Coordinates of C-alpha atoms in Angstrom, one line a residue:
X757 CA 261.0 356.6 302.6
X758 CA 261.0 356.9 306.4
X759 CA 263.2 354.8 308.7
X760 CA 260.0 353.1 309.8
X761 CA 259.2 352.0 306.2
X762 CA 262.6 350.4 305.8
X763 CA 262.1 348.5 309.1
X764 CA 258.7 347.3 308.0
X765 CA 260.1 346.4 304.6
X766 CA 263.0 344.5 306.3
X767 CA 260.5 342.5 308.4
X768 CA 258.9 341.1 305.2
X769 CA 262.2 339.6 304.0
X770 CA 263.6 336.2 304.7
X771 CA 267.3 335.5 305.6
X772 CA 268.3 334.6 302.1
X773 CA 266.9 337.8 300.7
X774 CA 268.5 339.9 303.5
X775 CA 271.9 338.2 302.7
X776 CA 271.5 338.9 299.0
X777 CA 270.6 342.5 299.5
X778 CA 273.6 342.9 301.9
X779 CA 275.8 341.6 299.1
X780 CA 274.2 344.1 296.7
X781 CA 275.0 346.9 299.0
X782 CA 278.7 345.9 299.2
X783 CA 278.8 345.6 295.4
X784 CA 277.3 349.0 295.0
X785 CA 280.0 350.5 297.2
X786 CA 282.7 348.7 295.3
X787 CA 281.4 349.8 291.9
X788 CA 281.4 353.4 293.0
X789 CA 285.2 353.6 292.7
X790 CA 285.8 350.8 290.2
X791 CA 284.1 351.0 286.8
X792 CA 285.7 348.5 284.4
X793 CA 286.1 349.1 280.7
X794 CA 283.9 347.1 278.5
X795 CA 285.7 344.4 276.5
X796 CA 286.8 345.3 273.0
X797 CA 284.7 343.9 270.2
X798 CA 285.7 343.4 266.6
X799 CA 283.8 342.0 263.7
X800 CA 280.4 342.1 265.5
X801 CA 277.4 341.5 263.2
X802 CA 273.7 341.6 263.8
X803 CA 272.0 338.6 262.4
X804 CA 268.7 338.4 264.3
X805 CA 266.8 340.1 261.4
X806 CA 263.2 339.8 260.4
X807 CA 262.5 337.3 257.7
X808 CA 262.1 338.8 254.2
X809 CA 258.6 340.1 253.6
X810 CA 257.6 340.5 257.2
X811 CA 256.7 344.2 257.1
X812 CA 254.6 343.6 254.0
X813 CA 252.3 341.6 256.2
X814 CA 251.5 344.6 258.4
X815 CA 247.8 345.5 257.8
X816 CA 247.3 348.9 256.1
X817 CA 245.1 350.3 258.9
X818 CA 247.7 349.3 261.5
X819 CA 250.5 350.9 259.4
X820 CA 248.4 354.1 259.1
X821 CA 248.1 354.4 262.9
X822 CA 251.8 353.7 263.3
X823 CA 252.8 356.4 260.8
X824 CA 250.5 358.9 262.3
X825 CA 252.1 358.3 265.7
X826 CA 255.6 358.4 264.2
X827 CA 254.8 361.8 262.6
X828 CA 253.6 363.2 265.9
X829 CA 256.9 362.1 267.5
X830 CA 258.9 363.6 264.6
X831 CA 257.1 366.9 265.3
X832 CA 258.2 366.7 269.0
X833 CA 254.9 365.7 270.5
X834 CA 254.3 362.9 272.9
X835 CA 252.2 362.1 276.0
X836 CA 253.4 360.2 279.0
X837 CA 251.0 359.4 281.8
X838 CA 248.7 362.2 280.9
X839 CA 251.4 364.9 280.6
X840 CA 251.7 366.3 277.1
X841 CA 255.3 367.0 275.9
X842 CA 256.3 369.2 273.0
X843 CA 260.0 368.9 273.5
X844 CA 260.7 365.4 272.0
X845 CA 262.7 366.7 269.1
X846 CA 265.6 367.2 271.5
X847 CA 264.5 365.9 275.0
X848 CA 266.3 366.5 278.2
X849 CA 266.6 363.0 279.6
X850 CA 266.6 364.0 283.3
X851 CA 263.8 366.6 283.2
X852 CA 260.4 366.1 284.6
X853 CA 257.9 368.2 282.8
X854 CA 255.2 367.6 285.4
X855 CA 257.0 369.2 288.3
X856 CA 259.6 371.2 286.4
X857 CA 262.4 369.5 288.4
X858 CA 265.5 367.9 287.0
X859 CA 267.0 364.8 288.5
X860 CA 270.5 365.4 290.1
X861 CA 273.6 364.0 288.6
X862 CA 276.0 361.7 290.3
X863 CA 276.6 358.0 291.2
X864 CA 273.3 356.3 290.3
X865 CA 272.7 354.6 293.7
X866 CA 273.1 357.9 295.5
X867 CA 270.2 359.5 293.6
X868 CA 267.1 359.7 295.9
X869 CA 264.7 358.7 293.2
X870 CA 261.7 358.2 295.5
X871 CA 261.8 361.9 296.6
X872 CA 259.7 364.0 294.2
X873 CA 260.9 367.2 295.9
X874 CA 264.5 366.3 294.9
X875 CA 264.1 364.4 291.6
X876 CA 260.6 365.1 290.3
X877 CA 258.1 362.5 289.2
X878 CA 260.4 359.6 288.6
X879 CA 257.9 357.8 286.3
X880 CA 257.9 360.9 284.0
X881 CA 261.7 360.8 283.8
X882 CA 262.1 357.1 283.3
X883 CA 259.3 356.5 280.8
X884 CA 260.9 358.2 277.7
X885 CA 264.2 356.5 278.5
X886 CA 262.6 353.1 278.0
X887 CA 263.0 354.1 274.4
X888 CA 259.7 352.6 273.4
X889 CA 258.8 355.7 271.4
X890 CA 262.0 355.0 269.4
X891 CA 260.8 351.5 268.6
X892 CA 257.7 353.2 267.1
X893 CA 259.9 355.4 265.0
X894 CA 262.1 352.4 264.0
X895 CA 258.9 350.5 263.1
X896 CA 257.8 353.4 260.9
X897 CA 261.1 353.2 259.1
X898 CA 260.7 349.5 258.6
X899 CA 257.2 349.9 257.1
X900 CA 257.9 353.0 255.0
X901 CA 261.6 353.0 254.3
X902 CA 261.6 356.8 255.1
X903 CA 265.0 357.5 256.5
X904 CA 263.9 360.5 258.5
X905 CA 262.5 358.1 261.1
X906 CA 265.8 356.2 261.3
X907 CA 267.9 359.3 261.5
X908 CA 265.8 360.7 264.4
X909 CA 266.2 357.4 266.2
X910 CA 270.0 357.6 265.8
X911 CA 270.1 361.2 267.0
X912 CA 268.2 360.3 270.2
X913 CA 270.2 357.2 271.0
X914 CA 273.5 359.0 270.6
X915 CA 272.1 361.8 272.8
X916 CA 271.0 359.4 275.5
X917 CA 274.2 357.5 275.5
X918 CA 276.2 360.7 275.8
X919 CA 274.1 362.0 278.6
X920 CA 273.8 358.8 280.6
X921 CA 277.3 357.3 281.2
X922 CA 277.3 353.9 282.9
X923 CA 276.3 354.1 286.6
X924 CA 275.8 357.9 286.4
X925 CA 272.4 359.4 286.9
X926 CA 268.8 358.4 287.5
X927 CA 268.5 356.0 284.6
X928 CA 270.9 353.4 286.2
X929 CA 268.9 352.8 289.3
X930 CA 266.1 350.4 288.5
X931 CA 266.6 347.0 286.8
X932 CA 263.2 347.0 285.1
X933 CA 264.2 350.2 283.3
X934 CA 267.5 348.7 282.1
X935 CA 265.8 345.4 281.0
X936 CA 263.0 347.1 279.0
X937 CA 265.5 349.5 277.5
X938 CA 267.7 346.7 276.2
X939 CA 264.7 345.0 274.7
X940 CA 263.9 348.3 272.9
X941 CA 267.5 348.5 271.6
X942 CA 267.3 345.0 270.2
X943 CA 264.1 345.8 268.3
X944 CA 265.4 349.2 267.2
X945 CA 268.4 347.5 265.6
X946 CA 266.2 344.9 264.0
X947 CA 263.8 347.4 262.6
X948 CA 266.5 349.6 261.2
X949 CA 268.0 346.7 259.2
X950 CA 268.3 348.0 255.7
X951 CA 269.1 351.6 256.8
X952 CA 272.7 352.3 255.8
X953 CA 273.6 353.7 259.2
X954 CA 272.3 350.8 261.3
X955 CA 275.7 349.0 261.8
X956 CA 277.4 352.3 262.5
X957 CA 274.9 353.1 265.2
X958 CA 275.2 349.7 267.0
X959 CA 277.8 347.1 266.3
X960 CA 280.4 349.4 264.8
X961 CA 279.9 352.0 267.5
X962 CA 282.1 351.7 270.6
X963 CA 279.8 353.9 272.7
X964 CA 276.8 351.6 271.9
X965 CA 278.8 348.5 272.7
X966 CA 279.9 350.0 276.0
X967 CA 276.3 350.8 276.9
X968 CA 275.0 347.4 275.9
X969 CA 277.7 345.7 277.9
X970 CA 277.3 347.8 281.0
X971 CA 273.5 347.3 281.0
X972 CA 274.0 343.5 280.9
X973 CA 276.7 343.6 283.6
X974 CA 274.4 345.6 285.8
X975 CA 271.4 343.2 285.3
X976 CA 273.6 340.2 286.1
X977 CA 274.8 341.8 289.3
X978 CA 271.6 343.3 290.8
X979 CA 268.5 341.0 290.0
X980 CA 265.3 341.8 291.9
X981 CA 265.3 339.4 294.9
X982 CA 262.9 337.6 297.2
X983 CA 259.9 339.7 298.1
X984 CA 260.6 342.0 295.1
X985 CA 260.8 339.2 292.5
X986 CA 257.6 340.2 290.7
X987 CA 257.2 341.6 287.2
X988 CA 260.4 343.5 287.7
X989 CA 262.6 340.4 287.6
X990 CA 260.8 339.1 284.5
X991 CA 261.5 342.4 282.7
X992 CA 265.2 342.2 283.8
X993 CA 265.5 338.6 282.6
X994 CA 263.7 339.2 279.3
X995 CA 265.8 342.2 278.5
X996 CA 269.0 340.5 279.5
X997 CA 268.1 337.4 277.5
X998 CA 267.1 339.4 274.4
X999 CA 270.3 341.4 274.4
X1000 CA 272.5 338.3 275.0
X1001 CA 270.8 336.6 272.0
X1002 CA 270.7 339.5 269.5
X1003 CA 273.9 341.2 270.7
X1004 CA 275.9 338.1 271.1
X1005 CA 279.2 339.9 270.9
X1006 CA 280.8 339.7 274.3
X1007 CA 282.8 337.1 276.2
X1008 CA 280.1 336.9 278.9
X1009 CA 277.2 336.7 276.4
X1010 CA 276.7 333.0 276.6
X1011 CA 276.7 333.0 280.4
X1012 CA 274.4 336.0 280.6
X1013 CA 272.0 334.3 278.1
X1014 CA 271.9 331.0 280.0
X1015 CA 271.5 332.7 283.4
X1016 CA 268.7 335.0 282.1
X1017 CA 266.9 332.1 280.5
X1018 CA 267.0 330.1 283.8
X1019 CA 265.7 333.2 285.6
X1020 CA 263.0 333.8 283.1
X1021 CA 261.7 330.2 283.3
X1022 CA 261.8 330.2 287.1
X1023 CA 260.0 333.5 287.5
X1024 CA 257.5 333.1 284.8
X1025 CA 256.3 330.0 286.6
X1026 CA 256.5 331.6 290.0
X1027 CA 254.6 334.7 288.9
X1028 CA 251.8 332.7 287.2
X1029 CA 249.0 330.6 288.7
X1030 CA 248.4 327.2 287.1
X1031 CA 245.2 328.7 285.7
X1032 CA 247.2 331.2 283.7
X1033 CA 246.4 334.3 285.6
X1034 CA 249.2 336.5 287.0
X1035 CA 249.9 336.0 290.7
X1036 CA 250.1 339.7 291.3
X1037 CA 246.4 339.9 290.6
X1038 CA 247.0 343.2 288.8
X1039 CA 245.7 342.8 285.2
X1040 CA 248.1 345.2 283.5
X1041 CA 251.0 343.3 284.9
X1042 CA 249.5 340.2 283.4
X1043 CA 249.7 342.0 280.1
X1044 CA 253.3 343.3 280.7
X1045 CA 254.6 339.8 281.7
X1046 CA 252.9 338.2 278.7
X1047 CA 254.4 340.8 276.3
X1048 CA 257.9 340.3 277.8
X1049 CA 257.6 336.5 277.6
X1050 CA 256.5 336.5 274.0
X1051 CA 259.3 338.9 273.1
X1052 CA 261.9 336.7 274.9
X1053 CA 260.7 333.6 273.0
X1054 CA 260.9 335.5 269.7
X1055 CA 264.6 336.3 270.5
X1056 CA 265.3 332.7 271.4
X1057 CA 263.8 331.4 268.2
X1058 CA 265.5 334.1 266.1
X1059 CA 268.9 333.1 267.6
X1060 CA 268.2 329.3 267.5
X1061 CA 268.4 329.1 271.3
X1062 CA 266.2 326.2 272.7
X1063 CA 263.5 327.4 275.1
X1064 CA 262.4 325.1 278.0
X1065 CA 258.9 323.8 277.3
X1066 CA 257.5 325.3 280.6
X1067 CA 258.2 328.9 279.2
X1068 CA 255.9 328.4 276.2
X1069 CA 253.4 326.5 278.3
X1070 CA 253.1 329.4 280.8
X1071 CA 252.6 331.9 278.0
X1072 CA 250.0 329.7 276.4
X1073 CA 248.1 329.5 279.7
X1074 CA 248.4 333.2 280.2
X1075 CA 246.9 333.8 276.7
X1076 CA 244.0 331.4 277.3
X1077 CA 243.3 333.0 280.6
X1078 CA 243.2 336.5 279.1
X1079 CA 240.8 335.3 276.4
X1080 CA 238.6 333.9 279.2
X1081 CA 238.3 337.0 281.4
X1082 CA 237.8 339.8 278.9
X1083 CA 234.4 341.4 278.5
X1084 CA 232.4 341.8 275.3
X1085 CA 234.6 344.6 274.1
X1086 CA 237.9 342.7 274.9
X1087 CA 238.5 344.7 278.1
X1088 CA 240.1 342.7 280.9
X1089 CA 239.4 343.3 284.6
X1090 CA 240.7 346.5 286.2
X1091 CA 242.3 344.9 289.2
X1092 CA 245.2 345.9 291.4
X1093 CA 247.9 348.4 290.3
X1094 CA 248.4 349.5 286.8
X1095 CA 251.1 351.8 285.4
X1096 CA 250.6 351.5 281.7
X1097 CA 253.8 349.4 281.4
X1098 CA 254.4 347.6 278.1
X1099 CA 257.1 345.1 277.1
X1100 CA 257.3 346.1 273.4
X1101 CA 255.6 348.9 271.6
X1102 CA 255.6 349.1 267.8
X1103 CA 252.1 350.4 267.2
X1104 CA 250.4 353.7 267.0
X1105 CA 248.0 355.3 269.5
X1106 CA 244.6 353.8 269.5
X1107 CA 245.8 350.2 268.9
X1108 CA 244.0 347.9 271.3
X1109 CA 246.6 346.3 273.6
X1110 CA 244.4 343.3 274.6
X1111 CA 243.2 342.6 271.1
X1112 CA 246.8 342.7 269.9
X1113 CA 247.8 340.2 272.6
X1114 CA 245.0 337.9 271.6
X1115 CA 245.9 338.2 267.9
X1116 CA 249.5 337.3 268.7
X1117 CA 248.2 334.3 270.8
X1118 CA 246.1 333.2 267.9
X1119 CA 249.1 333.4 265.5
X1120 CA 251.5 331.7 267.9
X1121 CA 249.4 329.1 269.8
X1122 CA 246.1 329.0 267.8
X1123 CA 242.8 330.2 269.1
X1124 CA 240.2 328.0 270.8
X1125 CA 236.6 327.8 269.6
X1126 CA 235.4 329.7 272.7
X1127 CA 237.8 332.6 272.3
X1128 CA 236.2 336.0 271.6
X1129 CA 236.5 337.4 268.1
X1130 CA 239.3 339.9 267.7
X1131 CA 238.5 343.0 265.7
X1132 CA 241.1 345.5 264.5
X1133 CA 244.7 344.9 263.7
X1134 CA 248.2 345.7 264.9
X1135 CA 251.8 345.9 263.8
X1136 CA 253.3 343.8 266.6
X1137 CA 251.6 340.5 265.9
X1138 CA 253.0 339.9 262.4
X1139 CA 256.5 340.9 263.6
X1140 CA 256.5 338.5 266.6
X1141 CA 254.8 335.8 264.6
X1142 CA 257.5 336.0 262.0
X1143 CA 260.1 335.1 264.6
X1144 CA 258.4 332.7 266.9
X1145 CA 258.4 329.1 265.7
X1146 CA 255.0 327.6 265.6
X1147 CA 254.6 324.2 267.2
X1148 CA 252.2 322.1 269.2
X1149 CA 252.6 322.3 273.0
X1150 CA 251.8 319.2 275.0
X1151 CA 248.9 320.4 277.2
X1152 CA 245.2 320.1 277.4
X1153 CA 243.6 323.4 276.9
X1154 CA 240.1 324.4 278.2
X1155 CA 237.3 323.0 276.1
X1156 CA 234.9 325.7 277.3
X1157 CA 235.4 329.3 278.4
X1158 CA 236.5 329.2 282.0
X1159 CA 234.5 331.4 284.4
X1160 CA 236.1 330.5 287.8
X1161 CA 239.8 330.5 288.5
X1162 CA 240.2 328.7 291.8
X1163 CA 243.8 329.5 292.4
X1164 CA 243.4 333.2 291.7
X1165 CA 240.0 333.4 293.4
X1166 CA 238.5 335.3 290.4
X1167 CA 235.1 334.5 289.0
X1168 CA 233.4 336.1 286.0
X1169 CA 229.6 336.1 285.8
X1170 CA 228.1 336.8 282.4
X1171 CA 224.6 337.8 281.3
X1172 CA 222.8 339.0 278.2
X1173 CA 223.8 342.1 276.3
X1174 CA 227.3 342.0 277.4
X1175 CA 226.6 342.0 281.2
X1176 CA 229.9 341.1 282.8
X1177 CA 230.7 340.9 286.5
X1178 CA 234.1 340.1 288.1
X1179 CA 234.0 338.9 291.7
X1180 CA 237.2 338.9 293.8
X1181 CA 237.7 336.2 296.3
X1182 CA 241.4 335.6 295.8
X1183 CA 244.6 336.2 297.7
X1184 CA 245.5 339.7 298.7
X1185 CA 248.6 339.8 296.4
X1186 CA 251.9 338.2 295.5
X1187 CA 254.8 337.5 297.9
X1188 CA 255.2 338.9 301.4
X1189 CA 254.9 342.5 300.4
X1190 CA 252.0 342.2 297.8
X1191 CA 253.5 345.3 296.3
X1192 CA 250.8 345.9 293.6
X1193 CA 247.8 344.7 295.6
X1194 CA 244.8 346.8 296.6
X1195 CA 242.6 346.3 299.7
X1196 CA 239.8 345.1 297.5
X1197 CA 238.7 341.7 299.0
X1198 CA 235.2 340.7 297.8
X1199 CA 234.9 343.7 295.5
X1200 CA 232.9 343.4 292.3
X1201 CA 233.3 345.1 289.0
X1202 CA 230.3 345.3 286.6
X1203 CA 230.1 346.3 283.0
X1204 CA 227.4 346.5 280.4
X1205 CA 228.6 346.0 276.8
X1206 CA 232.0 347.1 277.8
X1207 CA 231.0 350.2 279.8
X1208 CA 232.0 350.5 283.4
X1209 CA 228.9 350.6 285.6
X1210 CA 230.3 349.5 288.9
X1211 CA 233.9 350.4 288.3
X1212 CA 237.3 349.6 289.8
X1213 CA 238.6 353.2 290.1
X1214 CA 242.2 352.2 289.1
X1215 CA 245.6 353.4 290.3
X1216 CA 246.4 356.9 289.3
X1217 CA 249.9 357.3 291.0
X1218 CA 252.7 355.6 292.7
X1219 CA 255.2 358.2 294.1
X1220 CA 254.9 361.7 295.3
X1221 CA 251.2 362.0 296.2
X1222 CA 250.7 359.7 299.2
X1223 CA 247.1 360.7 300.0
X1224 CA 246.1 359.7 296.4
X1225 CA 248.1 356.5 296.5
X1226 CA 246.4 355.5 299.8
X1227 CA 242.9 356.3 298.4
X1228 CA 243.2 354.3 295.2
X1229 CA 244.5 351.3 297.1
X1230 CA 242.0 351.6 299.9
X1231 CA 239.0 349.5 300.7
X1232 CA 236.8 352.6 300.5
X1233 CA 238.2 353.0 297.0
X1234 CA 236.6 349.7 295.8
X1235 CA 233.1 348.2 295.5
X1236 CA 233.1 346.4 298.8
X1237 CA 232.3 346.9 302.5
X1238 CA 234.4 348.7 305.1
X1239 CA 234.2 348.3 308.8
X1240 CA 235.2 351.0 311.4
X1241 CA 236.9 353.1 308.7
X1242 CA 239.7 350.5 308.3
X1243 CA 241.2 348.8 305.3
X1244 CA 240.9 345.0 305.2
X1245 CA 244.6 344.7 304.7
X1246 CA 247.2 346.8 306.6
X1247 CA 249.5 349.0 304.5
X1248 CA 253.1 349.5 305.6
X1249 CA 253.6 352.3 303.0
X1250 CA 254.0 352.4 299.2
X1251 CA 254.3 349.0 297.7
X1252 CA 254.2 347.3 301.1
X1253 CA 251.4 345.5 303.0
X1254 CA 252.2 344.2 306.5
X1255 CA 248.9 342.2 307.0
X1256 CA 247.0 340.5 304.3
X1257 CA 243.3 339.7 304.4
X1258 CA 242.6 336.1 303.6
X1259 CA 239.7 335.3 301.4
X1260 CA 238.0 332.1 300.4
X1261 CA 235.4 331.4 297.7
X1262 CA 232.5 329.3 299.0
X1263 CA 230.4 329.1 295.9
X1264 CA 231.2 329.7 292.2
X1265 CA 228.5 328.2 290.1
X1266 CA 228.1 329.3 286.5
X1267 CA 226.7 326.1 285.2
X1268 CA 223.1 327.3 285.1
X1269 CA 222.6 329.6 282.2
X1270 CA 219.7 331.3 283.9
X1271 CA 221.3 332.1 287.2
X1272 CA 225.0 332.4 288.1
X1273 CA 226.0 332.4 291.7
X1274 CA 229.1 333.4 293.7
X1275 CA 229.8 333.6 297.4
X1276 CA 233.0 334.3 299.3
X1277 CA 234.2 335.7 302.7
X1278 CA 237.4 337.2 304.2
X1279 CA 238.9 337.7 307.6
X1280 CA 240.5 341.1 307.1
X1281 CA 238.6 342.8 309.9
X1282 CA 239.9 341.2 313.1
X1283 CA 237.0 339.8 315.1
X1284 CA 234.6 339.9 312.2
X1285 CA 234.0 338.1 309.0
X1286 CA 232.6 339.8 305.9
X1287 CA 230.7 337.4 303.6
X1288 CA 229.2 338.4 300.2
X1289 CA 226.8 336.6 297.9
X1290 CA 226.3 337.6 294.3
X1291 CA 223.6 336.3 291.9
X1292 CA 223.2 337.3 288.2
X1293 CA 219.9 336.4 286.8
X1294 CA 219.8 336.3 283.0
X1295 CA 216.1 336.7 282.3
X1296 CA 215.6 339.7 284.5
X1297 CA 219.1 341.0 283.8
X1298 CA 219.4 341.6 287.5
X1299 CA 222.5 341.5 289.8
X1300 CA 221.8 340.9 293.4
X1301 CA 224.6 341.5 296.1
X1302 CA 224.1 340.5 299.7
X1303 CA 226.7 341.5 302.3
X1304 CA 226.7 339.9 305.8
X1305 CA 229.0 340.7 308.7
X1306 CA 229.5 338.1 311.4
X1307 CA 230.9 339.5 314.6
X1308 CA 230.4 342.4 317.1
X1309 CA 228.5 345.6 316.2
X1310 CA 230.6 347.9 314.0
X1311 CA 230.2 350.9 311.9
X1312 CA 229.8 350.3 308.2
X1313 CA 230.6 352.0 304.9
X1314 CA 229.5 350.3 301.7
X1315 CA 230.8 351.9 298.5
X1316 CA 229.7 351.6 294.9
X1317 CA 231.9 353.4 292.4
X1318 CA 230.3 354.3 289.1
X1319 CA 232.1 354.5 285.8
X1320 CA 232.9 358.0 284.4
X1321 CA 230.2 357.6 281.7
X1322 CA 227.5 357.0 284.2
X1323 CA 225.1 359.7 285.4
X1324 CA 223.4 358.9 288.6
X1325 CA 220.2 360.4 290.2
X1326 CA 220.1 359.3 293.9
X1327 CA 216.8 359.6 295.8
X1328 CA 216.8 357.9 299.2
X1329 CA 218.3 354.5 298.7
X1330 CA 217.6 354.3 294.9
X1331 CA 219.9 355.5 292.2
X1332 CA 218.8 355.7 288.5
X1333 CA 221.8 355.3 286.3
X1334 CA 222.0 356.4 282.7
X1335 CA 224.6 356.4 280.0
X1336 CA 225.1 356.4 276.2
X1337 CA 226.7 353.6 274.2
X1338 CA 227.1 353.8 270.4
X1339 CA 224.5 356.5 270.3
X1340 CA 221.9 354.6 272.3
X1341 CA 220.6 355.6 275.7
X1342 CA 221.1 352.9 278.3
X1343 CA 219.8 352.7 281.9
X1344 CA 219.9 350.8 285.1
X1345 CA 218.4 351.1 288.6
X1346 CA 220.5 350.5 291.7
X1347 CA 218.4 349.7 294.8
X1348 CA 220.7 350.1 297.8
X1349 CA 220.4 348.8 301.3
X1350 CA 217.7 350.7 303.2
X1351 CA 219.5 350.3 306.6
X1352 CA 222.2 352.6 305.4
X1353 CA 222.2 356.3 304.8
X1354 CA 223.3 357.0 301.2
X1355 CA 225.2 360.0 299.8
X1356 CA 226.7 360.7 296.4
X1357 CA 230.3 361.9 296.2
X1358 CA 232.0 363.2 293.1
X1359 CA 235.5 364.7 292.6
X1360 CA 236.2 365.4 296.2
X1361 CA 239.8 366.0 297.3
X1362 CA 239.9 366.4 301.0
X1363 CA 239.8 363.5 301.6
X1364 CA 239.8 362.0 298.1
X1365 CA 236.5 360.3 297.0
X1366 CA 234.7 360.0 293.8
X1367 CA 237.4 359.5 291.2
X1368 CA 238.2 357.2 288.3
X1369 CA 241.7 356.7 286.8
X1370 CA 241.6 355.5 283.2
X1371 CA 245.4 355.3 283.1
X1372 CA 248.5 356.1 285.1
X1373 CA 248.8 359.8 286.0
X1374 CA 245.3 360.5 284.9
X1375 CA 242.1 360.9 287.0
X1376 CA 238.6 362.3 286.4
X1377 CA 235.6 362.9 288.6
X1378 CA 233.1 360.0 288.8
X1379 CA 230.2 359.4 291.1
X1380 CA 230.7 357.2 294.2
X1381 CA 227.7 356.2 296.3
X1382 CA 228.5 355.5 299.9
X1383 CA 226.1 354.1 302.5
X1384 CA 226.9 354.6 306.2
X1385 CA 225.4 352.9 309.2
X1386 CA 226.0 350.0 311.6
X1387 CA 225.9 346.2 311.6
X1388 CA 223.7 346.3 314.6
X1389 CA 220.5 344.2 314.1
X1390 CA 221.0 343.8 310.4
X1391 CA 220.3 340.6 308.6
X1392 CA 222.4 341.5 305.6
X1393 CA 222.7 344.5 303.3
X1394 CA 221.0 343.8 300.0
X1395 CA 221.9 345.7 296.8
X1396 CA 220.1 345.0 293.5
X1397 CA 221.3 346.3 290.1
X1398 CA 218.7 345.9 287.4
X1399 CA 219.5 346.8 283.8
X1400 CA 216.8 348.4 281.7
X1401 CA 216.1 347.9 278.0
X1402 CA 217.9 349.8 275.3
X1403 CA 216.3 353.1 274.5

């Protein structure tokens, strides 16, 4: 990062955070020359095992997916963020297969991990070392009893421990990595119970004990602070707490456990709106935080550690909120940043993450009558449900499916045949830097039976490709209106916004089954106000969007991003959209504002325009329709999306 970025970042911190970070800097300098030995441990035993018969409850189809994934891993094949790896029999823990670079060795806090030229793509290096692919192999052992899986896990852990001494190298830089890695180790040890080598790999292994102790010491010393206390601090606290419960072998374990639980309670509440939606307004982080919270509660219950009632209450509200916002195919909104982060992975490829979370919520909290039906199965639900104590929570849950979340500014309009429309009138993001926010005020996202029609393009990347990072976070990169070529909120660089657009919802009426209405405005364009009205009419299956700009004459760009499955034929200001779903031809007509000049863009790179990112590190061409013109003399820009009958 440039010196200017650090100055802008500093400007978003308060005095307490600045003081805490100064203390961190002093501690890092002291730790460079003073690495203590971990305390000796004798007689350690692992008691946080799964109840007898738990793995027998794993559904056969879920077990089949798990074993298929485990066998791919055993053959050395894996995929991380769109990059296929065939070297996972004996991985190089510091090598980035995407760039071919290898992260330098040395004192952890000296490694310039944000520099792709020096280190490579840090996400590619960090992801395998979360060891979540090893929890998959350990789960395969637990389900099958095949010791080949356990032996491979042991080989890789011993290799990683030997190659990554405490405070040396790139894997000792980021707390979220240490926290998730600890959680993985807890579950690996649990799932390997019954394998003759389990104790020798963990509690009877001085190297493992040293690593576990130093991970917890690190997390206790360097928690994410202030403007960075988002999902990272929850992962740190959840991993620290899980390890201090399950690996309760050290003199500091009780203190670490108590401190981590206090941090987890505080930050779960701080990171979650009262409605249950995550305050980062980035849906994948809602999933990550929910997974981490459920895993932490499972450890507490397994160890007999009392959990404050607010922790379970927040997780219940998050689960109900997730059930409320998913579409007809159980897909949640694509909002804000997404980096495919998971708290706990014990399932094979193809398992539906969101269906799995709802299934776990059903098992732990009980489903409500309005919840969508969950199809499919998973491994994780029976494992977590076996550890988490069921029990009533003193709270009134929604009697009907919520459609408007006042605190988060999210409204979901629903129509026949799975028509689903998310309207964004909420805060720009969380905390002063809004790290994972996009400049997407008043954007809409529209699906038909789970297919993206007007799509949120996604995230694609974080580090190393600044022009792509800017595009996928930009106003032009969302289904909303741009003035004078500017973003509504001002970016100070990666993971930093220095000015936030303020939105407010004026109307959110879903009480009429025939017509649902929404209206909101924002002040992100200084001197002008953008107001948008959306109406979804059930009988005609028509979505009407009206954009108004109050203020001086300004140039306009209005963008509509189509999903990758959509083919568009644009003639003048009318686009005919077609796609296939389950073998059936579907269609829609998009009538665009006639005051603007319309052009279709697809897969353009200079500058980027016309892309869709289905997951982190992956992108594919998709059609974007952009109308250009001026606010001069306009009474509003009217867009009408009408869905045709099934063919």
